[in-house]
Amino acid sequence: MIRIDSVTKRYPDGTVAVDRLSLDIPDRSITVLVGPSGCGKTTTLRMINRMVEPSEGAILIDGVDSRQQPVNTLRRGMGYVIQNAGLFQHRTIVDNIATVPRMLGWSKDKARARARELMERVGLDASFAKRYPYQLSGGQQQRVGVARALAADPPVLLMDEPFSAVDPVVRKGLQDELLRIQAELGKTIVFVTHDIDEAVKLGTMVAVLRTGGRLAQFAPPAELLSDPADAFVEDFLGADRGIRRLSFFSSAGLELLTAPVVAIDATAEQIAARGAAESPYVLVTGLDGRPLGWSEPDRLTAGQIDVGRLLACGRPFVAGQDSLRAALDCAVLSPTGWAVAVDHEGRAAGVVSQDSIAEAIRGAHAAGREEPKTIKAGARKVIR
Amino acid sequence: MNRFFDIPSDLQHDWLGLIGLHLREALLPVLAGLLLALPLAQLCVRLRWLYPPVLWATTVLYAIPSLAFFVVLIDYTGQTELTVMIPLTIYTLMVLVPAIVDGVRSVPQETLAAATAMGFGPVRRYAQVQLPIAVPAIIAGLRVATVSSISLVSVGMLIGNQGALGNLLHDAQIYNRPELAWNSVLTSAALAVLADVLLVVVRVLLTPWMPTGRSGGRSRGAGVRPDPAVPALEDAAR
């Protein structure tokens, strides 16, 4: 575990970048430092690998002061990913990735074999190996940056706004890729960003810092969204934190109605029976069970259902897998106000109204208040 | 024209011998200048305040005519090649120091931070990251310094037989043989062009990582200069 113990960074001109910051960074999870510019998040990150030395306090790695070992040994045990990747433009991709293993004394062949293995892991085609950084796009360069940081298999990964210079589509891809890699490797990752959405998406724990380098709140993202510590955190989270919080509630508890669902080859009796169900609309599915669209029951004639005249049902949500946020989004976008749930194969699993989603949200909020998750309890301890 | 290569015996060399002497007197100072400029430039990069005074000093030294250097040096080093090469070495500094400083400074901050974070010490970082990335800028400086040095060697004739091809100009005058002057000018120019082409080839071989334009890659702006031959040739008047 990395323990940041009451650390202050004061520059010779008197500026305080980080002010008595204490954080316990849990092992094998992603801890995000987030805050506005000037909040000392990058300084904090750089104090972990001693690119910046603390003025006061100490940083303990597994209980040992980080100043106990030679600085370059410390750094070679921590992968570092920086904005714009910071690749060595004069070295090929494979040699960029092999840098740290080579410094650690691996043979050239072994280091390059390891580099090629990592290229595959971060989703880079093997044909890039012999290219130079200028021949790659920004997103590809950042993948190389991640591979380079992982090359010597360090337990710790420090990431300094790694995805902020790429466009939103590429950024989303890189974030998903990071989560996938993390699920496989389980590194202790400290991730700096100014983007609260990125923090909520990636973080197991999120530390919100305020200008002047003081800790505002340290909590799991769901708790951050439900219980912001003060007005600063609430403001920083933005206006739609209530909606975003729904991402953390599963749609598994929603009560799905199967009655208003008819197949396209339904008989007149079946349609009539559906018409008496709870919904003013019926959902018509294809023979394979996939949703085709909505219709009022009395407009349907058995054997003559015209797919072109159905109301579009929009994007459905995957029952149990997607969050309440996705379910609510489907309902809001649906022309009937009802969301369509599908199973993993895309077959209609049922429909659910905005009202019953709202009820599920109230239920989830109530459950959240009654029994805080264990990780929350653990997190509270380390806020000082 | 058949007397074009007939070099007067007072020069103690045939045509090829003069070329060899000329190249030695021109290129050794460039090499010495590079060896001096590298640590000097690194000091200027590390200690920012040092750069303006160093730049000022190299400019002032460049402004001192070679004849003045000869007058001072001749008491110590006599009428030797060394007397010619010392001022030439000093002149190269005005070109090489800024070229190297700019080259080293052109290394992106992220690259330096990444190197430090990966556990590069200052020496390793200089040798394996900063210097290789500065190669295009350094070679651009070397091209100017080399071409200028080749043209400047001729002033060695002021202290006797040390001007190599430049002495042909003097002999052309005293023996009334204009073809010797043509020989001097054309051979020096050919040497300068050849040396320049060679340096470009070296640069291409050393930097396969530079965007070539054709491949449409994104340039990171490593200090590439305009063709240095033009200012260097204007300088030949010295």
Coordinates of C-alpha atoms in Angstrom, one line a residue:
Chain A
M1 CA 0.0 0.0 0.0
I2 CA 1.1 3.5 -0.7
R3 CA 0.5 5.8 2.3
I4 CA 0.8 9.5 1.8
D5 CA 1.4 10.7 5.3
S6 CA 0.6 14.4 6.0
V7 CA 2.7 15.6 3.0
T8 CA 3.2 19.2 2.2
K9 CA 5.0 20.7 -0.8
R10 CA 6.1 24.3 -0.4
Y11 CA 8.2 25.9 -3.1
P12 CA 11.0 28.4 -2.3
D13 CA 8.8 31.3 -3.3
G14 CA 6.3 30.3 -0.6
T15 CA 3.7 28.8 -2.9
V16 CA 2.0 25.8 -1.3
A17 CA 1.2 23.2 -3.9
V18 CA 0.1 20.4 -1.6
D19 CA -1.1 21.1 2.0
R20 CA -0.8 18.4 4.7
L21 CA -2.3 15.7 2.4
S22 CA -2.9 12.2 3.8
L23 CA -4.2 9.4 1.7
D24 CA -4.1 5.6 1.9
I25 CA -3.9 4.3 -1.6
P26 CA -5.3 0.7 -1.6
D27 CA -3.4 -2.0 -3.4
R28 CA -4.6 -3.5 -6.7
S29 CA -7.2 -0.9 -7.5
I30 CA -7.4 2.5 -9.3
T31 CA -7.2 5.6 -7.1
V32 CA -8.0 8.8 -9.0
L33 CA -6.7 12.2 -7.9
V34 CA -9.1 14.8 -9.4
G35 CA -9.4 18.5 -9.0
P36 CA -9.2 21.8 -10.8
S37 CA -5.9 23.1 -12.1
G38 CA -3.6 24.2 -9.4
C39 CA -4.9 21.7 -6.9
G40 CA -1.6 19.9 -6.6
K41 CA -2.7 16.6 -8.1
T42 CA 0.2 16.2 -10.5
T43 CA 2.6 17.4 -7.7
T44 CA 1.2 14.7 -5.4
L45 CA 1.7 12.0 -8.1
R46 CA 5.2 13.1 -8.7
M47 CA 6.0 13.0 -5.0
I48 CA 5.2 9.3 -5.1
N49 CA 8.1 8.5 -7.5
R50 CA 10.1 11.4 -6.0
M51 CA 10.2 13.5 -9.2
V52 CA 9.2 16.1 -6.6
E53 CA 10.5 15.8 -3.0
P54 CA 8.0 16.6 -0.2
S55 CA 8.8 19.6 2.0
E56 CA 7.2 17.9 5.0
G57 CA 5.7 14.5 5.7
A58 CA 6.6 11.2 4.2
I59 CA 5.4 8.7 1.6
L60 CA 5.4 5.1 2.7
I61 CA 5.4 2.2 0.3
D62 CA 4.4 -1.0 2.1
G63 CA 5.3 0.7 5.3
V64 CA 8.8 1.8 4.2
D65 CA 9.7 5.4 3.6
S66 CA 10.2 5.9 -0.2
R67 CA 13.5 7.8 0.6
Q68 CA 15.1 4.6 1.9
Q69 CA 15.9 3.2 -1.5
P70 CA 17.9 4.8 -4.4
V71 CA 15.6 7.1 -6.4
N72 CA 16.2 5.3 -9.8
T73 CA 15.5 1.9 -8.3
L74 CA 12.2 3.3 -6.9
R75 CA 11.3 4.8 -10.2
R76 CA 12.0 1.6 -12.2
G77 CA 9.5 -0.2 -10.0
M78 CA 6.8 2.2 -10.9
G79 CA 5.3 2.5 -14.4
Y80 CA 4.7 6.1 -15.5
V81 CA 2.3 7.3 -18.1
I82 CA 2.2 10.9 -19.1
Q83 CA 0.0 13.2 -21.2
N84 CA 1.0 13.0 -24.9
A85 CA 2.8 9.7 -24.1
G86 CA 6.3 11.3 -24.0
L87 CA 7.6 8.6 -26.2
F88 CA 11.3 8.6 -27.3
Q89 CA 10.9 9.8 -30.9
H90 CA 14.3 8.5 -31.9
R91 CA 13.4 4.9 -30.9
T92 CA 11.2 2.3 -32.6
I93 CA 7.9 1.4 -30.8
V94 CA 9.3 -2.0 -29.7
D95 CA 12.5 -0.3 -28.3
N96 CA 10.4 2.4 -26.6
I97 CA 8.5 -0.3 -24.7
A98 CA 11.6 -2.3 -23.9
T99 CA 13.3 0.7 -22.3
V100 CA 12.9 -0.2 -18.6
P101 CA 13.6 -3.9 -19.0
R102 CA 16.8 -3.0 -20.9
M103 CA 17.8 -0.8 -18.0
L104 CA 17.1 -3.6 -15.6
G105 CA 19.6 -5.7 -17.5
W106 CA 17.4 -7.9 -19.6
S107 CA 18.9 -9.2 -22.8
K108 CA 17.8 -7.4 -26.0
D109 CA 15.9 -10.4 -27.3
K110 CA 14.0 -11.0 -24.0
A111 CA 13.2 -7.3 -23.6
R112 CA 11.9 -7.1 -27.2
A113 CA 9.9 -10.3 -26.8
R114 CA 8.3 -8.8 -23.7
A115 CA 7.6 -5.6 -25.6
R116 CA 5.8 -7.5 -28.4
E117 CA 3.7 -9.3 -25.8
L118 CA 2.7 -6.0 -24.3
M119 CA 1.8 -4.5 -27.7
E120 CA -0.7 -7.3 -28.0
R121 CA -2.0 -6.7 -24.5
V122 CA -2.7 -3.0 -25.2
G123 CA -4.3 -3.7 -28.5
L124 CA -1.5 -2.6 -30.9
D125 CA -0.9 -4.5 -34.1
A126 CA 2.4 -6.3 -34.3
S127 CA 3.2 -4.4 -37.5
F128 CA 3.8 -1.2 -35.5
A129 CA 6.8 -2.8 -33.8
K130 CA 9.4 -1.4 -36.1
R131 CA 7.8 2.0 -36.7
Y132 CA 8.7 5.3 -35.1
P133 CA 6.4 7.3 -32.9
Y134 CA 5.7 10.0 -35.5
Q135 CA 4.0 7.3 -37.7
L136 CA 1.4 6.7 -35.0
S137 CA -1.8 8.6 -34.1
G138 CA -2.2 10.2 -30.7
G139 CA -4.3 7.3 -29.3
Q140 CA -1.9 4.7 -30.6
Q141 CA 1.0 6.6 -29.0
Q142 CA -0.8 6.6 -25.7
R143 CA -1.2 2.8 -26.0
V144 CA 2.5 2.6 -26.4
G145 CA 2.9 4.8 -23.4
V146 CA 0.8 2.4 -21.3
A147 CA 2.7 -0.6 -22.7
R148 CA 6.0 1.0 -21.9
A149 CA 4.9 1.6 -18.3
L150 CA 3.9 -2.0 -17.9
A151 CA 7.0 -3.4 -19.5
A152 CA 8.9 -4.4 -16.4
D153 CA 5.7 -5.5 -14.7
P154 CA 5.8 -3.0 -11.9
P155 CA 3.3 -3.3 -9.1
V156 CA 2.5 0.4 -9.3
L157 CA 1.4 2.5 -12.2
L158 CA 1.3 6.3 -12.0
M159 CA -0.8 8.0 -14.7
D160 CA -0.7 11.7 -15.2
E161 CA -3.6 12.9 -17.3
P162 CA -2.8 10.2 -19.8
F163 CA -5.9 10.5 -21.9
S164 CA -6.6 14.2 -21.8
A165 CA -4.9 15.1 -25.1
V166 CA -6.9 12.6 -27.3
D167 CA -10.3 13.1 -28.8
P168 CA -13.4 11.9 -26.8
V169 CA -14.0 8.8 -28.9
V170 CA -10.4 7.6 -28.6
R171 CA -10.4 8.6 -24.9
K172 CA -13.4 6.4 -24.2
G173 CA -11.7 3.5 -26.0
L174 CA -8.5 4.0 -24.0
Q175 CA -10.5 4.1 -20.7
D176 CA -12.3 0.9 -21.5
E177 CA -9.0 -0.7 -22.5
L178 CA -7.4 0.4 -19.2
L179 CA -10.3 -1.1 -17.2
R180 CA -9.9 -4.3 -19.2
I181 CA -6.1 -4.4 -18.6
Q182 CA -6.6 -3.6 -14.9
A183 CA -9.1 -6.5 -14.6
E184 CA -6.4 -8.8 -15.9
L185 CA -3.3 -7.4 -14.1
G186 CA -4.6 -5.9 -10.9
K187 CA -2.0 -3.1 -10.6
T188 CA -2.0 -0.4 -7.9
I189 CA -2.8 2.6 -10.2
V190 CA -2.7 6.2 -9.2
F191 CA -4.5 8.2 -11.9
V192 CA -4.5 12.0 -12.2
T193 CA -7.2 13.8 -14.1
H194 CA -9.2 17.0 -14.2
D195 CA -12.2 15.3 -15.7
I196 CA -14.7 14.2 -13.0
D197 CA -16.5 11.8 -15.5
E198 CA -13.2 10.0 -16.1
A199 CA -12.6 9.9 -12.3
V200 CA -16.0 8.4 -11.7
K201 CA -15.7 5.9 -14.5
L202 CA -12.2 4.6 -13.7
G203 CA -11.8 5.1 -9.9
T204 CA -12.3 2.5 -7.3
M205 CA -11.6 5.4 -4.9
V206 CA -11.6 9.1 -5.9
A207 CA -9.7 11.8 -4.1
V208 CA -11.1 15.3 -4.8
L209 CA -8.5 18.0 -4.2
R210 CA -9.2 21.7 -4.0
T211 CA -7.0 24.6 -5.1
G212 CA -4.1 25.0 -2.6
G213 CA -3.6 21.2 -2.5
R214 CA -6.0 20.3 0.3
L215 CA -8.1 17.1 0.3
A216 CA -11.8 17.8 -0.1
Q217 CA -13.1 14.3 -0.1
F218 CA -11.8 10.7 -0.5
A219 CA -14.5 8.2 -1.3
P220 CA -15.7 5.6 -3.8
P221 CA -17.4 7.3 -6.8
A222 CA -20.9 6.2 -5.8
E223 CA -20.5 7.8 -2.4
L224 CA -19.0 10.9 -3.9
L225 CA -22.1 11.3 -6.0
S226 CA -24.5 10.5 -3.2
D227 CA -22.9 12.4 -0.4
P228 CA -20.6 15.2 -1.5
A229 CA -18.6 16.4 1.5
D230 CA -19.2 20.1 0.9
A231 CA -20.3 22.7 -1.6
F232 CA -16.9 22.6 -3.4
V233 CA -17.2 18.9 -4.2
E234 CA -20.9 19.2 -5.1
D235 CA -20.0 22.0 -7.5
F236 CA -17.1 20.1 -9.0
L237 CA -19.4 17.1 -9.6
G238 CA -21.6 19.2 -11.8
A239 CA -25.4 19.6 -12.1
D240 CA -26.4 16.1 -13.1
R241 CA -24.7 14.1 -10.4
G242 CA -28.1 12.6 -9.4
I243 CA -28.5 11.2 -12.9
R244 CA -24.9 10.0 -13.0
R245 CA -25.2 8.3 -9.6
L246 CA -27.8 6.0 -11.2
S247 CA -24.9 4.4 -13.1
F248 CA -24.0 2.6 -9.8
F249 CA -27.4 1.0 -9.4
S250 CA -28.1 -2.2 -11.2
S251 CA -31.2 -2.6 -13.3
A252 CA -31.6 -6.2 -12.0
G253 CA -34.3 -5.2 -9.5
L254 CA -36.6 -3.7 -12.1
E255 CA -40.0 -5.4 -12.4
L256 CA -40.2 -6.2 -16.1
L257 CA -43.7 -6.7 -17.6
T258 CA -43.9 -9.4 -20.2
A259 CA -47.7 -9.2 -20.8
P260 CA -47.6 -6.2 -23.3
V261 CA -45.1 -8.1 -25.6
V262 CA -46.5 -9.9 -28.7
A263 CA -44.8 -11.7 -31.5
I264 CA -45.4 -10.6 -35.0
D265 CA -47.3 -13.8 -35.8
A266 CA -49.7 -13.3 -32.9
T267 CA -53.3 -14.4 -33.2
A268 CA -56.2 -12.0 -32.8
E269 CA -57.0 -13.6 -29.4
Q270 CA -53.4 -13.0 -28.2
I271 CA -53.5 -9.4 -29.3
A272 CA -56.9 -8.8 -27.6
A273 CA -55.5 -10.4 -24.4
R274 CA -52.5 -8.1 -24.5
G275 CA -54.7 -5.1 -25.0
A276 CA -56.2 -5.7 -21.5
A277 CA -52.8 -5.7 -19.9
E278 CA -51.3 -2.9 -17.8
S279 CA -49.7 -0.9 -20.7
P280 CA -51.6 1.2 -23.2
Y281 CA -49.1 0.0 -25.8
V282 CA -47.9 -3.4 -26.9
L283 CA -44.3 -4.2 -28.0
V284 CA -44.1 -6.2 -31.2
T285 CA -41.2 -8.6 -31.6
G286 CA -39.9 -10.5 -34.5
L287 CA -40.0 -14.3 -34.7
D288 CA -36.5 -14.3 -33.2
G289 CA -37.7 -12.4 -30.2
R290 CA -36.0 -9.1 -31.0
P291 CA -38.1 -6.0 -30.4
L292 CA -39.4 -4.4 -33.6
G293 CA -41.5 -1.5 -32.3
W294 CA -44.5 -0.2 -30.3
S295 CA -48.2 0.0 -31.3
E296 CA -51.6 0.6 -29.8
P297 CA -53.3 -2.8 -29.5
D298 CA -56.4 -1.8 -31.5
R299 CA -54.3 -0.8 -34.5
L300 CA -53.0 -4.3 -34.8
T301 CA -54.6 -6.8 -37.1
A302 CA -53.6 -10.4 -36.6
G303 CA -51.5 -11.8 -39.5
Q304 CA -51.2 -8.3 -41.1
I305 CA -48.8 -6.4 -38.8
D306 CA -47.0 -3.8 -40.8
V307 CA -43.5 -3.3 -39.3
G308 CA -43.2 0.0 -41.1
R309 CA -46.1 1.5 -39.2
L310 CA -44.8 0.6 -35.7
L311 CA -43.4 3.3 -33.4
A312 CA -39.6 3.0 -33.2
C313 CA -38.6 1.5 -29.8
G314 CA -35.1 3.0 -29.8
R315 CA -32.1 1.5 -28.1
P316 CA -33.1 -1.1 -25.4
F317 CA -31.1 -1.8 -22.2
V318 CA -29.7 -5.1 -21.2
A319 CA -31.7 -6.3 -18.1
G320 CA -29.5 -7.0 -15.1
Q321 CA -26.3 -5.8 -16.8
D322 CA -27.0 -2.2 -17.6
S323 CA -27.5 0.4 -14.8
L324 CA -30.7 2.2 -13.8
R325 CA -29.2 5.2 -15.6
A326 CA -29.3 3.2 -18.9
A327 CA -32.8 2.0 -18.2
L328 CA -34.0 5.5 -17.4
D329 CA -32.3 6.9 -20.5
C330 CA -34.2 4.3 -22.6
A331 CA -37.5 5.2 -21.0
V332 CA -37.0 9.0 -21.5
L333 CA -36.0 8.5 -25.1
S334 CA -38.8 6.1 -25.9
P335 CA -41.9 7.6 -27.7
T336 CA -44.2 5.6 -25.4
G337 CA -42.4 6.5 -22.2
W338 CA -41.7 2.8 -21.6
A339 CA -38.2 1.3 -21.8
V340 CA -37.5 -2.0 -23.5
A341 CA -35.4 -4.6 -21.7
V342 CA -33.5 -7.2 -23.7
D343 CA -31.5 -10.3 -22.6
H344 CA -27.8 -10.8 -23.6
E345 CA -28.9 -12.2 -27.0
G346 CA -30.9 -9.1 -27.7
R347 CA -34.3 -10.8 -27.3
A348 CA -37.1 -8.7 -25.6
A349 CA -37.1 -9.6 -21.9
G350 CA -40.0 -7.2 -21.0
V351 CA -40.9 -3.6 -20.8
V352 CA -40.9 -1.2 -17.9
S353 CA -42.5 2.2 -17.4
Q354 CA -40.8 5.5 -16.2
D355 CA -42.9 5.3 -13.1
S356 CA -41.6 1.9 -12.0
I357 CA -38.0 2.9 -12.8
A358 CA -38.5 6.0 -10.5
E359 CA -39.8 3.6 -7.9
A360 CA -36.7 1.4 -8.3
I361 CA -34.5 4.5 -7.9
R362 CA -36.2 5.5 -4.7
G363 CA -35.7 2.0 -3.5
A364 CA -32.0 1.9 -4.4
H365 CA -31.5 5.3 -2.6
A366 CA -33.2 4.0 0.5
A367 CA -31.1 0.8 0.5
G368 CA -27.9 2.9 0.0
R369 CA -28.7 4.9 3.1
E370 CA -29.5 1.9 5.3
E371 CA -26.6 -0.3 4.6
P372 CA -23.4 1.4 3.4
K373 CA -21.1 -1.0 1.5
T374 CA -18.1 -2.2 3.4
I375 CA -15.7 -0.4 1.1
K376 CA -17.4 2.9 2.1
A377 CA -16.8 2.1 5.7
G378 CA -13.1 1.4 5.0
A379 CA -12.9 4.7 3.0
R380 CA -14.2 6.8 5.8
K381 CA -11.4 5.8 8.1
V382 CA -8.7 7.3 5.9
I383 CA -10.3 10.7 5.6
R384 CA -8.4 12.7 8.2
Chain B
M1 CA 44.5 24.7 -69.2
N2 CA 47.1 21.9 -69.1
R3 CA 48.9 24.0 -66.4
F4 CA 45.7 24.0 -64.2
F5 CA 47.1 21.3 -62.0
D6 CA 50.7 22.3 -62.3
I7 CA 51.3 23.6 -58.7
P8 CA 54.4 25.8 -58.2
S9 CA 57.1 24.1 -56.1
D10 CA 57.2 26.7 -53.4
L11 CA 53.9 25.3 -52.0
Q12 CA 55.7 22.0 -51.3
H13 CA 52.6 20.0 -52.2
D14 CA 50.9 18.8 -55.4
W15 CA 47.2 19.4 -56.0
L16 CA 46.0 16.4 -54.0
G17 CA 48.4 17.3 -51.2
L18 CA 47.0 20.8 -51.0
I19 CA 43.5 19.3 -50.8
G20 CA 44.6 17.0 -47.9
L21 CA 46.2 19.9 -46.1
H22 CA 43.1 22.1 -46.7
L23 CA 40.7 19.5 -45.4
R24 CA 42.8 18.8 -42.3
E25 CA 43.1 22.5 -41.5
A26 CA 39.4 23.0 -42.0
L27 CA 37.9 19.9 -40.4
L28 CA 40.1 19.4 -37.3
P29 CA 38.9 22.8 -36.0
V30 CA 35.2 21.8 -36.6
L31 CA 35.9 18.6 -34.6
A32 CA 37.6 20.4 -31.8
G33 CA 34.9 23.0 -31.9
L34 CA 32.2 20.3 -31.5
L35 CA 34.1 18.8 -28.5
L36 CA 34.3 22.2 -26.9
A37 CA 30.7 23.2 -27.8
L38 CA 29.1 20.0 -26.4
P39 CA 30.0 20.5 -22.7
L40 CA 29.6 24.3 -23.1
A41 CA 26.1 23.9 -24.5
Q42 CA 25.2 21.5 -21.8
L43 CA 26.3 24.0 -19.2
C44 CA 24.1 26.6 -20.9
V45 CA 21.1 24.3 -20.9
R46 CA 21.6 23.4 -17.2
L47 CA 22.3 27.0 -16.1
R48 CA 20.0 29.2 -18.0
W49 CA 21.6 32.4 -16.9
L50 CA 24.9 31.3 -18.5
Y51 CA 23.6 31.1 -22.1
P52 CA 23.3 34.9 -22.9
P53 CA 26.9 35.7 -21.8
V54 CA 28.3 32.7 -23.5
L55 CA 26.4 33.6 -26.7
W56 CA 27.8 37.2 -26.4
A57 CA 31.3 35.9 -25.9
T58 CA 31.3 33.6 -28.9
T59 CA 29.9 36.4 -31.0
V60 CA 32.6 38.8 -29.9
L61 CA 35.3 36.2 -30.6
Y62 CA 33.8 35.7 -34.0
A63 CA 34.1 39.4 -34.7
I64 CA 37.9 39.4 -34.1
P65 CA 39.6 39.1 -37.5
S66 CA 41.8 36.1 -38.0
L67 CA 44.8 38.3 -38.7
A68 CA 44.6 39.7 -35.1
F69 CA 44.5 36.1 -33.8
F70 CA 47.6 35.3 -35.8
V71 CA 49.5 38.3 -34.5
V72 CA 48.9 37.2 -30.9
L73 CA 49.3 33.4 -31.5
I74 CA 52.5 33.6 -33.7
D75 CA 54.6 34.3 -30.6
Y76 CA 53.5 31.0 -29.1
T77 CA 52.7 28.6 -31.9
G78 CA 54.8 30.1 -34.7
Q79 CA 54.0 29.8 -38.4
T80 CA 52.3 26.5 -38.0
E81 CA 49.0 24.9 -38.9
L82 CA 48.0 25.2 -35.3
T83 CA 48.1 29.0 -35.6
V84 CA 45.5 28.7 -38.3
M85 CA 43.4 26.1 -36.6
I86 CA 43.0 27.8 -33.3
P87 CA 41.0 30.8 -34.6
L88 CA 39.0 28.5 -36.9
T89 CA 38.0 26.4 -33.8
I90 CA 36.9 29.5 -32.0
Y91 CA 34.8 30.7 -34.9
T92 CA 32.9 27.4 -35.1
L93 CA 31.7 28.0 -31.5
M94 CA 29.4 30.8 -32.6
V95 CA 27.5 28.4 -34.8
L96 CA 27.8 25.2 -32.8
V97 CA 26.9 26.4 -29.3
P98 CA 23.5 27.8 -30.2
A99 CA 22.8 24.9 -32.5
I100 CA 23.3 22.3 -29.7
V101 CA 21.5 24.4 -27.1
D102 CA 18.5 24.7 -29.3
G103 CA 18.7 21.1 -30.3
V104 CA 18.8 19.9 -26.7
R105 CA 16.0 22.3 -25.7
S106 CA 13.8 21.0 -28.5
V107 CA 13.4 17.8 -26.6
P108 CA 9.7 17.8 -25.4
Q109 CA 9.1 18.3 -21.7
E110 CA 7.0 15.1 -21.6
T111 CA 9.8 13.1 -23.1
L112 CA 12.2 14.3 -20.4
A113 CA 9.7 13.8 -17.6
A114 CA 9.0 10.2 -18.9
A115 CA 12.8 9.5 -19.0
T116 CA 13.2 10.7 -15.5
A117 CA 10.2 8.8 -14.3
M118 CA 11.6 5.6 -15.9
G119 CA 14.8 6.0 -13.8
F120 CA 17.2 7.6 -16.2
G121 CA 20.0 9.4 -14.3
P122 CA 21.1 12.8 -15.7
V123 CA 24.1 11.4 -17.7
R124 CA 22.1 8.5 -19.2
R125 CA 19.3 10.9 -20.0
Y126 CA 21.7 13.3 -21.8
A127 CA 23.5 10.5 -23.8
Q128 CA 20.5 8.4 -24.6
V129 CA 17.7 10.9 -25.0
Q130 CA 18.7 14.5 -25.3
L131 CA 21.7 14.1 -27.5
P132 CA 20.1 11.7 -30.1
I133 CA 17.1 13.9 -30.4
A134 CA 19.3 17.0 -30.9
V135 CA 21.2 15.3 -33.7
P136 CA 19.3 17.1 -36.5
A137 CA 20.0 20.5 -35.0
I138 CA 23.6 19.6 -34.2
I139 CA 24.3 18.5 -37.8
A140 CA 22.6 21.6 -39.2
G141 CA 25.1 23.6 -37.1
L142 CA 28.0 21.3 -38.3
R143 CA 27.1 22.0 -41.9
V144 CA 27.4 25.8 -41.4
A145 CA 30.6 25.4 -39.4
T146 CA 32.2 23.0 -41.9
V147 CA 31.5 25.0 -45.0
S148 CA 32.6 28.3 -43.3
S149 CA 35.7 26.6 -42.1
I150 CA 36.6 25.3 -45.5
S151 CA 36.4 28.8 -46.9
L152 CA 38.3 30.4 -44.0
V153 CA 41.4 28.2 -44.2
S154 CA 42.7 30.3 -47.1
V155 CA 43.6 33.1 -44.7
G156 CA 46.5 30.9 -43.5
M157 CA 48.5 32.2 -46.5
L158 CA 49.0 35.4 -44.4
I159 CA 51.5 33.5 -42.2
G160 CA 53.3 31.7 -45.1
N161 CA 52.5 28.3 -46.5
Q162 CA 49.6 27.5 -44.2
G163 CA 46.7 28.6 -46.4
A164 CA 46.6 25.3 -48.4
L165 CA 44.4 25.9 -51.5
G166 CA 44.4 29.6 -50.4
N167 CA 48.1 29.9 -51.2
L168 CA 47.2 29.3 -54.9
L169 CA 45.6 32.7 -54.9
H170 CA 48.9 34.3 -53.7
D171 CA 50.9 32.3 -56.3
A172 CA 48.4 33.2 -59.0
Q173 CA 49.3 36.8 -58.3
I174 CA 53.1 36.6 -58.1
Y175 CA 53.5 34.2 -61.0
N176 CA 50.8 35.9 -63.0
R177 CA 48.9 32.6 -63.5
P178 CA 45.2 33.2 -63.2
E179 CA 44.3 29.5 -63.7
L180 CA 45.8 28.9 -60.2
A181 CA 43.2 31.3 -58.7
W182 CA 40.5 29.5 -60.6
N183 CA 41.8 26.2 -59.3
S184 CA 41.8 27.6 -55.7
V185 CA 38.2 28.9 -55.9
L186 CA 36.7 25.9 -57.7
T187 CA 38.5 23.3 -55.6
S188 CA 37.5 25.0 -52.3
A189 CA 33.9 25.3 -53.5
A190 CA 33.8 21.6 -54.6
L191 CA 35.2 20.6 -51.2
A192 CA 32.6 22.6 -49.4
V193 CA 29.7 21.2 -51.4
L194 CA 31.0 17.7 -51.0
A195 CA 31.4 18.0 -47.2
D196 CA 27.9 19.5 -47.0
V197 CA 26.4 16.6 -48.9
L198 CA 28.3 14.1 -46.7
L199 CA 26.9 15.7 -43.6
V200 CA 23.3 15.5 -45.0
V201 CA 23.9 11.8 -45.7
V202 CA 25.1 11.3 -42.2
R203 CA 22.1 13.0 -40.9
V204 CA 19.7 10.9 -42.9
L205 CA 21.5 7.7 -41.7
L206 CA 21.4 8.8 -38.1
T207 CA 17.8 9.9 -37.9
P208 CA 15.5 7.2 -39.5
W209 CA 13.0 8.5 -36.9
M210 CA 12.5 11.9 -38.6
P211 CA 9.2 12.5 -40.4
T212 CA 10.0 12.6 -44.1
G213 CA 7.0 14.5 -45.2
R214 CA 5.9 11.9 -47.7
S215 CA 4.6 9.5 -45.0
G216 CA 2.4 12.2 -43.7
G217 CA 3.4 11.7 -40.1
R218 CA 3.1 14.3 -37.4
S219 CA 6.2 16.3 -36.9
R220 CA 7.3 17.0 -33.3
G221 CA 9.3 19.9 -34.6
A222 CA 12.9 18.9 -33.9
G223 CA 14.8 22.0 -34.8
V224 CA 15.3 21.6 -38.5
R225 CA 17.0 24.6 -40.1
P226 CA 17.0 26.2 -43.5
D227 CA 19.9 25.3 -45.8
P228 CA 23.0 26.7 -44.0
A229 CA 25.2 26.9 -47.1
V230 CA 23.9 30.4 -48.1
P231 CA 25.1 32.4 -45.0
A232 CA 28.3 30.4 -44.9
L233 CA 29.2 31.3 -48.5
E234 CA 28.5 35.0 -47.8
D235 CA 31.0 34.6 -45.0
A236 CA 33.8 33.7 -47.3
A237 CA 34.8 37.3 -47.6
R238 CA 36.6 37.0 -44.3

